[in-house]
Structure formats: C-alpha cells, structure tokens
PDB file of C-alpha atoms in Angstrom:
ATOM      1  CA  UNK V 271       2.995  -6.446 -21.254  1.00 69.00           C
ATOM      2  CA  UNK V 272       1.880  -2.957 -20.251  1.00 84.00           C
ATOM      3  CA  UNK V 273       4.246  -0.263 -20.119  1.00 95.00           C
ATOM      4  CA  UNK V 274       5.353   0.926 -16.257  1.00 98.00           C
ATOM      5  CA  UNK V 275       5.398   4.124 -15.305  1.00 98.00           C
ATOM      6  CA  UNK V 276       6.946   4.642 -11.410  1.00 98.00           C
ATOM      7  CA  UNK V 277       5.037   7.181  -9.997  1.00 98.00           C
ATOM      8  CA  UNK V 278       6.712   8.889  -6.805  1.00 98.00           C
ATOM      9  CA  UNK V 279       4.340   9.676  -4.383  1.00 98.00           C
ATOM     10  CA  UNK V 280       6.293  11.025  -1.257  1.00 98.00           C
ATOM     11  CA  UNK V 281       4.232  11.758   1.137  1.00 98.00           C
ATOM     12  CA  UNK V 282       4.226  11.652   4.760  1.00 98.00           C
ATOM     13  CA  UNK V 283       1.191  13.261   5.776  1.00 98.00           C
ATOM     14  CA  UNK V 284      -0.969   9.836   7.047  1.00 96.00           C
ATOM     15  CA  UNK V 285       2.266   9.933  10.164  1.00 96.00           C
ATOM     16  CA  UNK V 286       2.998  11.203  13.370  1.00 94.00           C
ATOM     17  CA  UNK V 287       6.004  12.789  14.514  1.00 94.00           C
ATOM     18  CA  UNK V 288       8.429  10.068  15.418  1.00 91.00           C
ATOM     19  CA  UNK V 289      10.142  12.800  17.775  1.00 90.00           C
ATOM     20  CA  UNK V 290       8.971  16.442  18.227  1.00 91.00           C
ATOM     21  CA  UNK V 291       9.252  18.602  15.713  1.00 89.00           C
ATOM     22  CA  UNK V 292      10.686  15.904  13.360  1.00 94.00           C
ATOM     23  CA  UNK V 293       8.946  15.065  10.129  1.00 95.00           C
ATOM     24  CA  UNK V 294       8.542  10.927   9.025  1.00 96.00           C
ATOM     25  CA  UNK V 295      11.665   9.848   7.350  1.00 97.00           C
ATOM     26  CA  UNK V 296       9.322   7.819   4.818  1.00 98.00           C
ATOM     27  CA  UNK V 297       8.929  10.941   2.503  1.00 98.00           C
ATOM     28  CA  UNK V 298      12.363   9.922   1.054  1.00 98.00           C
ATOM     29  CA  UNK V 299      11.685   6.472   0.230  1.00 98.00           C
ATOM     30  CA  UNK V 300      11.616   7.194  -3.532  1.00 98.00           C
ATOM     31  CA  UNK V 301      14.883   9.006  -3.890  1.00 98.00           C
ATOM     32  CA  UNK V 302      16.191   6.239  -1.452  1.00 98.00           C
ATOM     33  CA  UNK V 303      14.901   3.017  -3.759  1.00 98.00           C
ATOM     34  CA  UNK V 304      16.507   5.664  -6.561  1.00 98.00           C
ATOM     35  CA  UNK V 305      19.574   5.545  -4.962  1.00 98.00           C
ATOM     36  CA  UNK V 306      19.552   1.422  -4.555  1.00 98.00           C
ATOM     37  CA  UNK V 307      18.982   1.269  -7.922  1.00 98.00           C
ATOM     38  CA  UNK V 308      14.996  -0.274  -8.259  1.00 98.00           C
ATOM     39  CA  UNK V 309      14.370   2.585 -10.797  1.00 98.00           C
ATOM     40  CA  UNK V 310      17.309   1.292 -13.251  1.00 98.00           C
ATOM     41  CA  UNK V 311      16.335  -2.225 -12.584  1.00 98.00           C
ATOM     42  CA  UNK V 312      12.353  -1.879 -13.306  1.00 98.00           C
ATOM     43  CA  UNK V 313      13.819   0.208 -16.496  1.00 97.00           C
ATOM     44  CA  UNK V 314      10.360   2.156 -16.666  1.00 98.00           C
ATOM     45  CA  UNK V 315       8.726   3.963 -19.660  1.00 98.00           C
ATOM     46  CA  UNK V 316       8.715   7.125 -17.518  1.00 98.00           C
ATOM     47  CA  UNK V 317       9.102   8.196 -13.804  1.00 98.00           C
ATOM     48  CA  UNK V 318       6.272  10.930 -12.212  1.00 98.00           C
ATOM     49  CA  UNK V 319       6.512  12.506  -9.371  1.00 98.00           C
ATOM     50  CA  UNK V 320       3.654  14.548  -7.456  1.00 98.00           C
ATOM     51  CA  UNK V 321       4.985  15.969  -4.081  1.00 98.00           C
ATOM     52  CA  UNK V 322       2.550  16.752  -1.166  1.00 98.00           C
ATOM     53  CA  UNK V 323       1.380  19.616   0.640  1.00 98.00           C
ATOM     54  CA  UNK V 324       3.895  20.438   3.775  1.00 97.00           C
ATOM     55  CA  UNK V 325       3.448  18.391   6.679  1.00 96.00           C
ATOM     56  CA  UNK V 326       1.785  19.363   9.525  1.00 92.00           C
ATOM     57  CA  UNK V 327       1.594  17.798  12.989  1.00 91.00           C
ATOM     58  CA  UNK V 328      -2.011  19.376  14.107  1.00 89.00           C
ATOM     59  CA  UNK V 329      -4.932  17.082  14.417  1.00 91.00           C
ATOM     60  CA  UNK V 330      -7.826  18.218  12.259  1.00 89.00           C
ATOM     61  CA  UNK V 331     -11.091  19.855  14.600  1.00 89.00           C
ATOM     62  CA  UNK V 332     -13.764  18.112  12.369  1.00 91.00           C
ATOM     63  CA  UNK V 333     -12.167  14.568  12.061  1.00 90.00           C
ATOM     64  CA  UNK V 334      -9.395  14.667  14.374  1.00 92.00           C
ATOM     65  CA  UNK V 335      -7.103  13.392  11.772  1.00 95.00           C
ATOM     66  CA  UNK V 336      -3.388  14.817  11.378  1.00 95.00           C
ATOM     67  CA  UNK V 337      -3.511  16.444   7.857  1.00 96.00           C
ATOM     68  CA  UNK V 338      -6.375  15.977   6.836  1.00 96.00           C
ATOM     69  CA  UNK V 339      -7.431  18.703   4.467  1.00 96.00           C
ATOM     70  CA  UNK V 340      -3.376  18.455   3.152  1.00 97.00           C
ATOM     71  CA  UNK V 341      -4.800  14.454   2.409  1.00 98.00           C
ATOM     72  CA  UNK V 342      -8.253  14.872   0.679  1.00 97.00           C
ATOM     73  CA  UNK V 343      -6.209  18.361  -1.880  1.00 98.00           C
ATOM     74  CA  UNK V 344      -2.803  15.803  -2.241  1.00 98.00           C
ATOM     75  CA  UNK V 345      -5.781  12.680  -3.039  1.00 98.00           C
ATOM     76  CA  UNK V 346      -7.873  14.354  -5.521  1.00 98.00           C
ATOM     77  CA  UNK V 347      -4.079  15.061  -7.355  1.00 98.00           C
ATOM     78  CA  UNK V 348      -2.828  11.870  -7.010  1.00 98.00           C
ATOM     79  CA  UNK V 349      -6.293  10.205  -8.527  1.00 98.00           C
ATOM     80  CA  UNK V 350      -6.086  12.461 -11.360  1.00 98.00           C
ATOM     81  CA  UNK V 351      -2.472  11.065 -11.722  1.00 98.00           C
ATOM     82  CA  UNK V 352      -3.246   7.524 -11.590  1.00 98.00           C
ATOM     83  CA  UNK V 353      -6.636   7.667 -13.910  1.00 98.00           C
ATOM     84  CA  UNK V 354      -4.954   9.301 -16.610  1.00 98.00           C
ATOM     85  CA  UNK V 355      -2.118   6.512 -16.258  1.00 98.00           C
ATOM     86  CA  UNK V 356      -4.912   3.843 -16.330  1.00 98.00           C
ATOM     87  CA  UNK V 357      -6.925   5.249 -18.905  1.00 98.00           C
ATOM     88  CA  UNK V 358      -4.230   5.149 -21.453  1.00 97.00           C
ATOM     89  CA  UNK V 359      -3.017   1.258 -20.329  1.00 97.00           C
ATOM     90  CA  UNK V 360      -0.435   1.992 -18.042  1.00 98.00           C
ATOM     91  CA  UNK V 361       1.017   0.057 -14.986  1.00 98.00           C
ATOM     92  CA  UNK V 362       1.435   2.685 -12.341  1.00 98.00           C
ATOM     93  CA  UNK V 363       4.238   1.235  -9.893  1.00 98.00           C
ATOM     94  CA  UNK V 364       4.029   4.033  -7.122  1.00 98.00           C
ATOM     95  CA  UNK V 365       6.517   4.460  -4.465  1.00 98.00           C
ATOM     96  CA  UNK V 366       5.190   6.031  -1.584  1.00 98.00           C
ATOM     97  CA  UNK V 367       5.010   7.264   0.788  1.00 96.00           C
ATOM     98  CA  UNK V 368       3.124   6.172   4.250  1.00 98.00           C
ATOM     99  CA  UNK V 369       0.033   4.232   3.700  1.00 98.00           C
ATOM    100  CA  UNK V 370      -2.154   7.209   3.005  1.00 98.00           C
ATOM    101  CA  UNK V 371      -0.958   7.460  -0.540  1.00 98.00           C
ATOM    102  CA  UNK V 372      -3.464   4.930  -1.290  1.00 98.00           C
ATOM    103  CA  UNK V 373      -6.705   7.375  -0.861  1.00 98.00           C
ATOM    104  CA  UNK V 374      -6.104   8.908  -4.614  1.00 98.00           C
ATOM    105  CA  UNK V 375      -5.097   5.593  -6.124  1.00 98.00           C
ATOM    106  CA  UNK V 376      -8.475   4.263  -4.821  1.00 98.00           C
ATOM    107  CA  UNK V 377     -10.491   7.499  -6.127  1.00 98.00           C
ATOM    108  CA  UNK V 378      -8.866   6.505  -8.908  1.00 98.00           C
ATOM    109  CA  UNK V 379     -10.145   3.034  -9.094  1.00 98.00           C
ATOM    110  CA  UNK V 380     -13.542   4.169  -8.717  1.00 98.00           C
ATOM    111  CA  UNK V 381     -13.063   6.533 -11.406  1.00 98.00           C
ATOM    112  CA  UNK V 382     -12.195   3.969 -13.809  1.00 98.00           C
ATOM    113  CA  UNK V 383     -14.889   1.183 -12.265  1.00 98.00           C
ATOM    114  CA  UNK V 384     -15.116  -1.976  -9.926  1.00 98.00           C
ATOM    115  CA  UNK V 385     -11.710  -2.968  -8.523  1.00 98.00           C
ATOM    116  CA  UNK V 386     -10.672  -5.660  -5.733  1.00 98.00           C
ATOM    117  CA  UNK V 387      -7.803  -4.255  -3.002  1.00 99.00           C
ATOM    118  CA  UNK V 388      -5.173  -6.929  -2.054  1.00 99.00           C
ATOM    119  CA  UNK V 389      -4.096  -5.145   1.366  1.00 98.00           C
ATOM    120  CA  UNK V 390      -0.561  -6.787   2.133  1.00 98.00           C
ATOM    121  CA  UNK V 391       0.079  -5.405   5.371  1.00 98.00           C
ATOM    122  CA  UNK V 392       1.806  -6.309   9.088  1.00 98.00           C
ATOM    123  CA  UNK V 393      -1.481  -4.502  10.354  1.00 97.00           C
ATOM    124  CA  UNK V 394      -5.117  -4.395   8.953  1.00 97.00           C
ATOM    125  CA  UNK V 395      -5.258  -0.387   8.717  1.00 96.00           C
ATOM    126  CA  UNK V 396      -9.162  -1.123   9.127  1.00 96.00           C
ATOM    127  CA  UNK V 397      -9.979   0.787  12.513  1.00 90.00           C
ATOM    128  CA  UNK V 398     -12.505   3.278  14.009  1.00 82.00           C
ATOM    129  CA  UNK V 399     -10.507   6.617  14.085  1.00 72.00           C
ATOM    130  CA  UNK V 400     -12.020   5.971  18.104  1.00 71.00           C
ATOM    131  CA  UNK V 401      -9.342   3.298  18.846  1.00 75.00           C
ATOM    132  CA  UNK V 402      -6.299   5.039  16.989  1.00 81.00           C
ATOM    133  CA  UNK V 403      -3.758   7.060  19.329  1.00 74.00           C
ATOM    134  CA  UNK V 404      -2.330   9.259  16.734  1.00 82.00           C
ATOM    135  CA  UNK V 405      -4.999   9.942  14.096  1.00 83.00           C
ATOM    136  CA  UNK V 406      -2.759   9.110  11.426  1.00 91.00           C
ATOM    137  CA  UNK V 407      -4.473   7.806   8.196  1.00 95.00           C
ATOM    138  CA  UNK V 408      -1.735   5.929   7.420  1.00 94.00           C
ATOM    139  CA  UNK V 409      -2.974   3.643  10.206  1.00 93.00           C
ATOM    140  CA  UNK V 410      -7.197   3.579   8.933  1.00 95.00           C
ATOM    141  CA  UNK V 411      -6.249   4.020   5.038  1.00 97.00           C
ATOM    142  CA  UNK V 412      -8.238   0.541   4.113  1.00 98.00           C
ATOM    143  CA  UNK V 413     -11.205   1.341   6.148  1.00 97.00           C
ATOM    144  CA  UNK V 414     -11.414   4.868   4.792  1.00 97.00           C
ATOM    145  CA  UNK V 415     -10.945   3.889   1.121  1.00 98.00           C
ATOM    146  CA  UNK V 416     -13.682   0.827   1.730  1.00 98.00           C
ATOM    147  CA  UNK V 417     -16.268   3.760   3.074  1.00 97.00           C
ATOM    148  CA  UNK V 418     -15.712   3.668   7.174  1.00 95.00           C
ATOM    149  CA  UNK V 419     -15.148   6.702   8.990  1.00 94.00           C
ATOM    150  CA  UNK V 420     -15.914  10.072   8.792  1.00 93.00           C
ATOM    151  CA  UNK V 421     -17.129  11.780   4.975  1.00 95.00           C
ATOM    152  CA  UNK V 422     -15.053  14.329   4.702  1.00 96.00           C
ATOM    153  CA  UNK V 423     -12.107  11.051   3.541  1.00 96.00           C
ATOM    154  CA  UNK V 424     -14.370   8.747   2.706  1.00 97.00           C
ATOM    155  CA  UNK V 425     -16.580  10.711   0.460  1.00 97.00           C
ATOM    156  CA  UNK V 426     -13.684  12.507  -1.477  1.00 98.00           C
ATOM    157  CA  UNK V 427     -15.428  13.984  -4.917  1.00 98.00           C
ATOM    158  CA  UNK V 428     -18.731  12.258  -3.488  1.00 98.00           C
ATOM    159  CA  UNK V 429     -17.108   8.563  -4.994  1.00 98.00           C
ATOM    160  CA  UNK V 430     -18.174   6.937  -1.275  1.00 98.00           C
ATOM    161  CA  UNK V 431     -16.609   3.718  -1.223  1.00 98.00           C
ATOM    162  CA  UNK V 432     -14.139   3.966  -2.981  1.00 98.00           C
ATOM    163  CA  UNK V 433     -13.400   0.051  -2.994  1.00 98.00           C
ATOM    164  CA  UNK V 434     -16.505  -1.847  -1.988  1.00 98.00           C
ATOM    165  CA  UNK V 435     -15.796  -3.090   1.492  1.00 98.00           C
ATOM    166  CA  UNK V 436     -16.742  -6.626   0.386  1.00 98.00           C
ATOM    167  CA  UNK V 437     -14.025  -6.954  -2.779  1.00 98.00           C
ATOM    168  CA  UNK V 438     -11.119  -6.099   0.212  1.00 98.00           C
ATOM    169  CA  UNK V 439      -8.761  -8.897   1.472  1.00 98.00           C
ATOM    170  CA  UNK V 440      -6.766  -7.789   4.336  1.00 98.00           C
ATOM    171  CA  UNK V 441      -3.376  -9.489   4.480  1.00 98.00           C
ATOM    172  CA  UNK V 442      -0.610 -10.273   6.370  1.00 98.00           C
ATOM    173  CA  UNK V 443      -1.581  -8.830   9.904  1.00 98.00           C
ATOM    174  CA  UNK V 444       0.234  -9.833  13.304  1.00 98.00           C
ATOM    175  CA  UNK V 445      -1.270  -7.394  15.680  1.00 96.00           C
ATOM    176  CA  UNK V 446      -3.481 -10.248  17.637  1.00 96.00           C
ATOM    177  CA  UNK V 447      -5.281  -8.328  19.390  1.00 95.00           C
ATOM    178  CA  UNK V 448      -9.608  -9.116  19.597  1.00 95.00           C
ATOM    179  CA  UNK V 449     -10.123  -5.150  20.278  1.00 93.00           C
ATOM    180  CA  UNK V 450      -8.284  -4.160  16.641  1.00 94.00           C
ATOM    181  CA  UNK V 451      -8.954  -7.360  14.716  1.00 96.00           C
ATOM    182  CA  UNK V 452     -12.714  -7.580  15.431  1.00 96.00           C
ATOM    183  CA  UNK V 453     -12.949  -4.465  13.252  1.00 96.00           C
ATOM    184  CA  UNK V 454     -12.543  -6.250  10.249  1.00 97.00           C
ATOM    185  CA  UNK V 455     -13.940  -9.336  11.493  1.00 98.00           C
ATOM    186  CA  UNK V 456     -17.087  -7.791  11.994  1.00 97.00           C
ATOM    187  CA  UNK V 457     -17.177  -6.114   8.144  1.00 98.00           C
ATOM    188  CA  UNK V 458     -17.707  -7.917   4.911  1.00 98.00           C
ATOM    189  CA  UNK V 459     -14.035  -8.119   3.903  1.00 98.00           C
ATOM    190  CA  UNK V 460     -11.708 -10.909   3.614  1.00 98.00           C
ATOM    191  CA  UNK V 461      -9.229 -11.068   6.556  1.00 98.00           C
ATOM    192  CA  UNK V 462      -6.365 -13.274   6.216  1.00 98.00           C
ATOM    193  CA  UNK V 463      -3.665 -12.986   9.637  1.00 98.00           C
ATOM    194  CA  UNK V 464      -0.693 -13.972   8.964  1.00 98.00           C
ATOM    195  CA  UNK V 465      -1.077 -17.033  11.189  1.00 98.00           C
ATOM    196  CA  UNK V 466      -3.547 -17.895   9.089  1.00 98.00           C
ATOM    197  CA  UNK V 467      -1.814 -16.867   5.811  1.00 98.00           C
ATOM    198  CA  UNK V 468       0.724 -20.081   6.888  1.00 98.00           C
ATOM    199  CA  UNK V 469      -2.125 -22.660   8.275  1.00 98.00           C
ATOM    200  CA  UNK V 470      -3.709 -22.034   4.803  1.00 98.00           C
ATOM    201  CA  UNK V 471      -1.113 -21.692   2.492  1.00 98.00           C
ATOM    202  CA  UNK V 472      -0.161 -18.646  -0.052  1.00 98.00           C
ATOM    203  CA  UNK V 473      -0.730 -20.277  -2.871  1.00 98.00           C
ATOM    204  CA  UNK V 474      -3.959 -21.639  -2.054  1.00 98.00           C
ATOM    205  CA  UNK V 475      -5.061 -17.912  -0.223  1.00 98.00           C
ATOM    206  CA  UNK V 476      -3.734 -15.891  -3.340  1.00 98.00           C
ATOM    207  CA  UNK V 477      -5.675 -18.575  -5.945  1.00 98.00           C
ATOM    208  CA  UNK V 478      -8.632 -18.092  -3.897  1.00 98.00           C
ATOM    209  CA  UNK V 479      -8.185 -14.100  -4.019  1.00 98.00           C
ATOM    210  CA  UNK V 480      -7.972 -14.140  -7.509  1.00 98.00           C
ATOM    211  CA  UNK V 481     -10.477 -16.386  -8.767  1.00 98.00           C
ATOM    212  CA  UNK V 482     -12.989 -14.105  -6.836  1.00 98.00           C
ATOM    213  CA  UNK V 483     -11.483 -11.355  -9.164  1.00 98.00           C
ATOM    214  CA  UNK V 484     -12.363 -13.247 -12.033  1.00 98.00           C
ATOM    215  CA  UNK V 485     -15.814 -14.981 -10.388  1.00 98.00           C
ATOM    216  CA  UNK V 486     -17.305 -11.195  -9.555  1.00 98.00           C
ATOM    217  CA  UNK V 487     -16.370  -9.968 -12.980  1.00 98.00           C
ATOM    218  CA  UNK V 488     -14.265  -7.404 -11.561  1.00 98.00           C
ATOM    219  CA  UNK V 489     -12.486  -4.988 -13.672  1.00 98.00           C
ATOM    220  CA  UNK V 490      -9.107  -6.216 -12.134  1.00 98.00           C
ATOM    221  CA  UNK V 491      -7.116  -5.122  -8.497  1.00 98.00           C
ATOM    222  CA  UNK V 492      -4.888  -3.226  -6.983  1.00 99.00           C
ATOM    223  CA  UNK V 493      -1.746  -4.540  -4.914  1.00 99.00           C
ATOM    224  CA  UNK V 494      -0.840  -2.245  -1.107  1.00 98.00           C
ATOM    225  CA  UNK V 495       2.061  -3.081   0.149  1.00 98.00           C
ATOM    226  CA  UNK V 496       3.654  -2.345   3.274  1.00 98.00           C
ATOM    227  CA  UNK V 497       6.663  -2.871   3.895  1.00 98.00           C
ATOM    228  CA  UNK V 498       6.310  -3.770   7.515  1.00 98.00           C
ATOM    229  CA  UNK V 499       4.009  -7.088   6.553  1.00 98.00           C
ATOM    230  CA  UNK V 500       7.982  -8.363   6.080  1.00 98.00           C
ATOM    231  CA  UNK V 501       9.713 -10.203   8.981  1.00 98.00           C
ATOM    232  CA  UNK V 502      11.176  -7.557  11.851  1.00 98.00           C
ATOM    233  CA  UNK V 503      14.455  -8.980  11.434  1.00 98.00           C
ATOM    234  CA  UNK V 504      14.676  -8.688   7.783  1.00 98.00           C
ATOM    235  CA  UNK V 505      12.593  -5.063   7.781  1.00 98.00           C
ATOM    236  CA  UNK V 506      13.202  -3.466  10.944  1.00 98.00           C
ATOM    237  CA  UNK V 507      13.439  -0.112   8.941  1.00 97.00           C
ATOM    238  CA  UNK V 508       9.309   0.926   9.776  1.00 97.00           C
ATOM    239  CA  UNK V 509       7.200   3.162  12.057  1.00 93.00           C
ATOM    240  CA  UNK V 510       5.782   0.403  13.495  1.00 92.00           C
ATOM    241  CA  UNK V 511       7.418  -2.806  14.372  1.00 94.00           C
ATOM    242  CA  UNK V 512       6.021  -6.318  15.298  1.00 95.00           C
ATOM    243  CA  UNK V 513       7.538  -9.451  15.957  1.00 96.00           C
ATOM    244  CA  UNK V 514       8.077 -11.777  12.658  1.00 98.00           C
ATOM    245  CA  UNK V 515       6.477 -11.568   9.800  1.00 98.00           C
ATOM    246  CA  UNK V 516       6.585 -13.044   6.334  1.00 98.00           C
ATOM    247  CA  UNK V 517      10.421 -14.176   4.670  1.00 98.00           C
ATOM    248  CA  UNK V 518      11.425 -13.383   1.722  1.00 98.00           C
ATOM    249  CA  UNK V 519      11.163 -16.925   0.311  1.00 98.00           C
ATOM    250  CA  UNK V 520       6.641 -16.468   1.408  1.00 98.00           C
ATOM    251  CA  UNK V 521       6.732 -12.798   0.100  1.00 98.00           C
ATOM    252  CA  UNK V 522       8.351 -13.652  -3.447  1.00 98.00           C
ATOM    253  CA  UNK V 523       6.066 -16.787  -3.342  1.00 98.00           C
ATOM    254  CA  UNK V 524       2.827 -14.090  -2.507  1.00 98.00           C
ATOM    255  CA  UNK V 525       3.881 -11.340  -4.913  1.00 98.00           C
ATOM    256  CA  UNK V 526       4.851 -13.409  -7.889  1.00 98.00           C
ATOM    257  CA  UNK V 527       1.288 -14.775  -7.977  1.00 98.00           C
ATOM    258  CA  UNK V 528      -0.184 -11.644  -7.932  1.00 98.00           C
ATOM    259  CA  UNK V 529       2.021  -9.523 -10.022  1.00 98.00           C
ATOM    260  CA  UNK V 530       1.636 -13.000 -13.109  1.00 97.00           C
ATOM    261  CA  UNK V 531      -2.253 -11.712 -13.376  1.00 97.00           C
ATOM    262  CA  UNK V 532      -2.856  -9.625 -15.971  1.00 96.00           C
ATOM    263  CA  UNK V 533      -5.680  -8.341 -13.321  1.00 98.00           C
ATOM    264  CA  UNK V 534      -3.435  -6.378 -11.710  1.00 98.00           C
ATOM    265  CA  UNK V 535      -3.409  -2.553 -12.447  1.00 98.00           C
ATOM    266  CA  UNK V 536      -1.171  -1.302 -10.294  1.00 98.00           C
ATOM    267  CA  UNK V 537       0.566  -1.338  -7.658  1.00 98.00           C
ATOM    268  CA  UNK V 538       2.113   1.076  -4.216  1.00 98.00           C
ATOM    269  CA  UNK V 539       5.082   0.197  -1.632  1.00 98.00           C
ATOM    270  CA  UNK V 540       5.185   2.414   1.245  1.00 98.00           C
ATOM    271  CA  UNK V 541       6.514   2.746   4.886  1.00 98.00           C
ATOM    272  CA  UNK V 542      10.375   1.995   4.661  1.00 98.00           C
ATOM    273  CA  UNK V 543      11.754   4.928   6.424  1.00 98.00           C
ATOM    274  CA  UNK V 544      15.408   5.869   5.077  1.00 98.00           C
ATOM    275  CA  UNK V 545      15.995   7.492   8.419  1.00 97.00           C
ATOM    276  CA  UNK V 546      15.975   3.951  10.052  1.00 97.00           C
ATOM    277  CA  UNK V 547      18.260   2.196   7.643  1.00 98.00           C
ATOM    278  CA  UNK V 548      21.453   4.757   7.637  1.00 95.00           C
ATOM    279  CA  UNK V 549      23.105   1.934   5.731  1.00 97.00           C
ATOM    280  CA  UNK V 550      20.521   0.696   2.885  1.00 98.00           C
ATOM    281  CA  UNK V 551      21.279  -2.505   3.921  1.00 98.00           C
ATOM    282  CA  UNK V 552      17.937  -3.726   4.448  1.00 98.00           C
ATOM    283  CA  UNK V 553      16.590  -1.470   1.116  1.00 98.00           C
ATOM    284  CA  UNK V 554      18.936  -3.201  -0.696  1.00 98.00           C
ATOM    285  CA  UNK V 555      17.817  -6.207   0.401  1.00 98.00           C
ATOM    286  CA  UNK V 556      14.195  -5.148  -0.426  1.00 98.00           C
ATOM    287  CA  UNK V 557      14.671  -3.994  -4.151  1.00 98.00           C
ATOM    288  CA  UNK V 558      16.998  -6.790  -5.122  1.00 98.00           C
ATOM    289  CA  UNK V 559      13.727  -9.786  -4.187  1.00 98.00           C
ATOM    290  CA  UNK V 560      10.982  -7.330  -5.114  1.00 98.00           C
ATOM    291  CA  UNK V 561      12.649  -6.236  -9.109  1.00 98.00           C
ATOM    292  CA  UNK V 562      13.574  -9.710  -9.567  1.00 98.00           C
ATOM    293  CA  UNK V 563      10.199 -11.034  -8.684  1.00 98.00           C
ATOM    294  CA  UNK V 564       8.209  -8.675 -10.368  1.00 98.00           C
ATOM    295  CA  UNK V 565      10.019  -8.482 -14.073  1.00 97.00           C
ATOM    296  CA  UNK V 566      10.540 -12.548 -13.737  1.00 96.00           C
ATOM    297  CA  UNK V 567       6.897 -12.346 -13.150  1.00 95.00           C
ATOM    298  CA  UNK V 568       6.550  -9.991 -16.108  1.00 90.00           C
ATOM    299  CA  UNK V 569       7.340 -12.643 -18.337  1.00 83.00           C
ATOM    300  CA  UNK V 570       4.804 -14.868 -17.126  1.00 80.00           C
ATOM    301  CA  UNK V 571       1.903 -13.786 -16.825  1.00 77.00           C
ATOM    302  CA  UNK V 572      -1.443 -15.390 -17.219  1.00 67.00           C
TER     303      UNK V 572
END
C-alpha cells in the first residue's frame, strides 16, 4: 500500500461570490475536515498545503473567466506539487477546494503520462464557457482539463489535453437538461447520469470503467469528487444544489470499487462549503463513510 500524503489545496478561485463582496466559504474545507477529524483518521505520512493567490471577483478580458491568470500561476504550483508526490510513489489525497483544483492535478497527470479521469460529480462541469452565467471554472474544470475552451487553461505549459477527452467518464450528473448535457453527449467521453448510474448498476458501470483502464493500457486514473454528486438531503452544504442524488449506501458501494484498484493515483474532494454547515453535522457525516470506506478499501485492494 502506498503511502498518503493529504495535500490541502484551498482554493476558491473557480467560484463566484455567493453574496457581494463575500468570498466562497469552500476555501476552508481542509481546516474544516481537520477539525472533524478525517486527517487523524486517514493517519497520513505527511500533510501539504499550497494556498492560492487572493481571490478576485473580476471576470478575465481575454477568456472571461473569474481568476483566471490567479488559476493557470496557482495550477502550474499545484502540478509541480502533485508530480513530485507521484514520482516518488505517493497517494496524493487532496482536499480542495472548488472544482478548479483539478487543473494542476491534471498537468500533473500529463506530466507523468496517460491517465483516465473518473469525474464523480452532481453536474458534468463539461460546458462551453458560452452557456455558463458566472465564468467560474469550477463549473467547466472537466472540459478544460480534456482540451475544450479557450488556450490560455487548456494549454497550461503547452501540455493541451491534459486528459484525453476520450479516457473521461463523467459521473453522477442530475442537471437534465438537453442544452447542458448535449455537451458531453456530443464529445468522445463516457457520460454516465445518475439516472442512468441506477438503470445500469454501480458495480457493473465502475467494472466497466476500470477494465477500460486496464484494456487501453493506461498508466492508471484519477478519482474528482464533488461533494454535491451526494443526495441534497444528506449534502445540502454546496454552491449548487439539485434535487437527490446518490446515498451513502451507492456512494460507499461506487468509491470502494474504485479506491480497491491499485490504478488509482490519487484522488481530490471539493465543494463542501463550511459556511453552509455552521454545525458539521453533515461533514461529519461525510468523513465518517468516506475514511471508513477508503482505509477498509486499503486493505483490499486488487
């Protein structure tokens, strides 16, 4: 079993303001798991920590992106991070963090060779910065990391894609909506609702994901998840909420799969906002199934 290393990535710069001159709450999310303990229980080798550039609300001219050359100096830090982790046989656990943190992990990936991206997610993130409102990355980080949008984040130290579009599988999304779905139906990844997560079956969707790992001769994958692909009733604590989503009972079932394969390299959690869960009720909730999945998992992997 490799050694873990949490790596503490707080950023909030893929966000917009939830209220005027307020800053995301999700930049606290590592202190906050801290605090509720999923540090002591994962027991890592070491704990890193790379904060971001300050947060800005003002859209970029060139992209129209909030943040965006704070993203592309904060990703080519973070990749350096997370290759040097990889290189020496580490398993970077990285608490983020909104969903731009994974830009550098991907650089990253490329760095080191061919990866798959297992996007667990309430939304697909893959859209045309055309049909977002805010210009948050957060909201487009797995179409920018699989090469769709404009260069200036896609083509980050000229590594354009940085996760071939066709090794993506998209996970977990319950915005039905034709206008934001047919994005990703119309590319070469793997899109998997959540709708049709349940008609197919986890364990036969996951197998399926990971015998394409080992079928392309990949050098392994990398594991998003958001925290919002979790049912609203059990994870109401997120920027942006949707009716159901998966239990814990289907989310242990999912992760445990994935985190048994010695494929996986690594692995990001990002969007619970402390701001929205004044009690840690639901966080505690969170680390308590996610630890004991992933170190019973530890023990059995394949």
């Amino acid at each position: 079993m490799r050694e873990i290393y949490i790596v503490e990535f707080p950023s909030n710069l893929g966000l917009k303001e939830p209220h005027p001159g307020k800053e995301p709450g999700v930049k606290r999310l590592p202190d906050w798991f801290q605090r509720h303990n999923l540090h002591k229980i994962l027991d890592p080798e070491n704990t890193l920590r790379l904060d971001p550039p300050k947060y800005n609300n003002t859209k970029d001219s060139e992209t129209q992106i909030l943040n965006a050359n704070s993203l592309i100096e904060y990703a080519r830090e973070q990749a350096y991070l997370v290759n040097n982790l990889l290189t020496r046989n580490k398993f970077p656990f990285i608490l983020g963090g909104d969903c731009s943190i994974l830009l550098g992990s991907a650089i990253a990936l490329k760095q080191k060779g061919n990866y798959a991206l297992f996007y667990l997610d309430g939304h697909t993130d893959f859209m045309d910065i055309s049909l977002s409102e805010t210009g948050g990355v957060g909201g487009m980080a797995a179409s920018i990391v699989t090469g769709n949008g404009h260069e200036k984040l896609t083509n980050i130290l000229n590594l354009s894609p940085y996760i071939k579009e066709e090794n993506l599988w998209c996970v977990g999304n319950r915005e039905y909506d034709d206008e934001y779905e047919n994005e990703i139906r119309n590319s070469s990844a793997t899109y998997i609702s959540l709708k049709d997560l349940r008609e197919k079956g986890i364990s036969n969707c996951t197998a399926a994901f990971l015998s394409e790992v080992e079928n392309k001769n990949l050098d392994g994958f990398w594991l998003h998840i958001d925290v919002d692909v979790l049912n609203d009733t059990i994870m109401p604590c997120v920027d942006s909420r949707t009716p159901d989503g998966l239990t814990y009972d289907e989310f242990n079932e999912l992760t445990s799969y994935l985190f048994q394969s010695k494929k996986l390299c690594g692995l990001e959690i990002t969007i619970l906002d402390p701001d929205l869960d004044t009690t840690g009720k639901y966080t505690k909730d969170f680390v308590d199934n996610i630890t004991h999945t992933f170190n019973l998992s530890q023990k059995n992997q394949f």
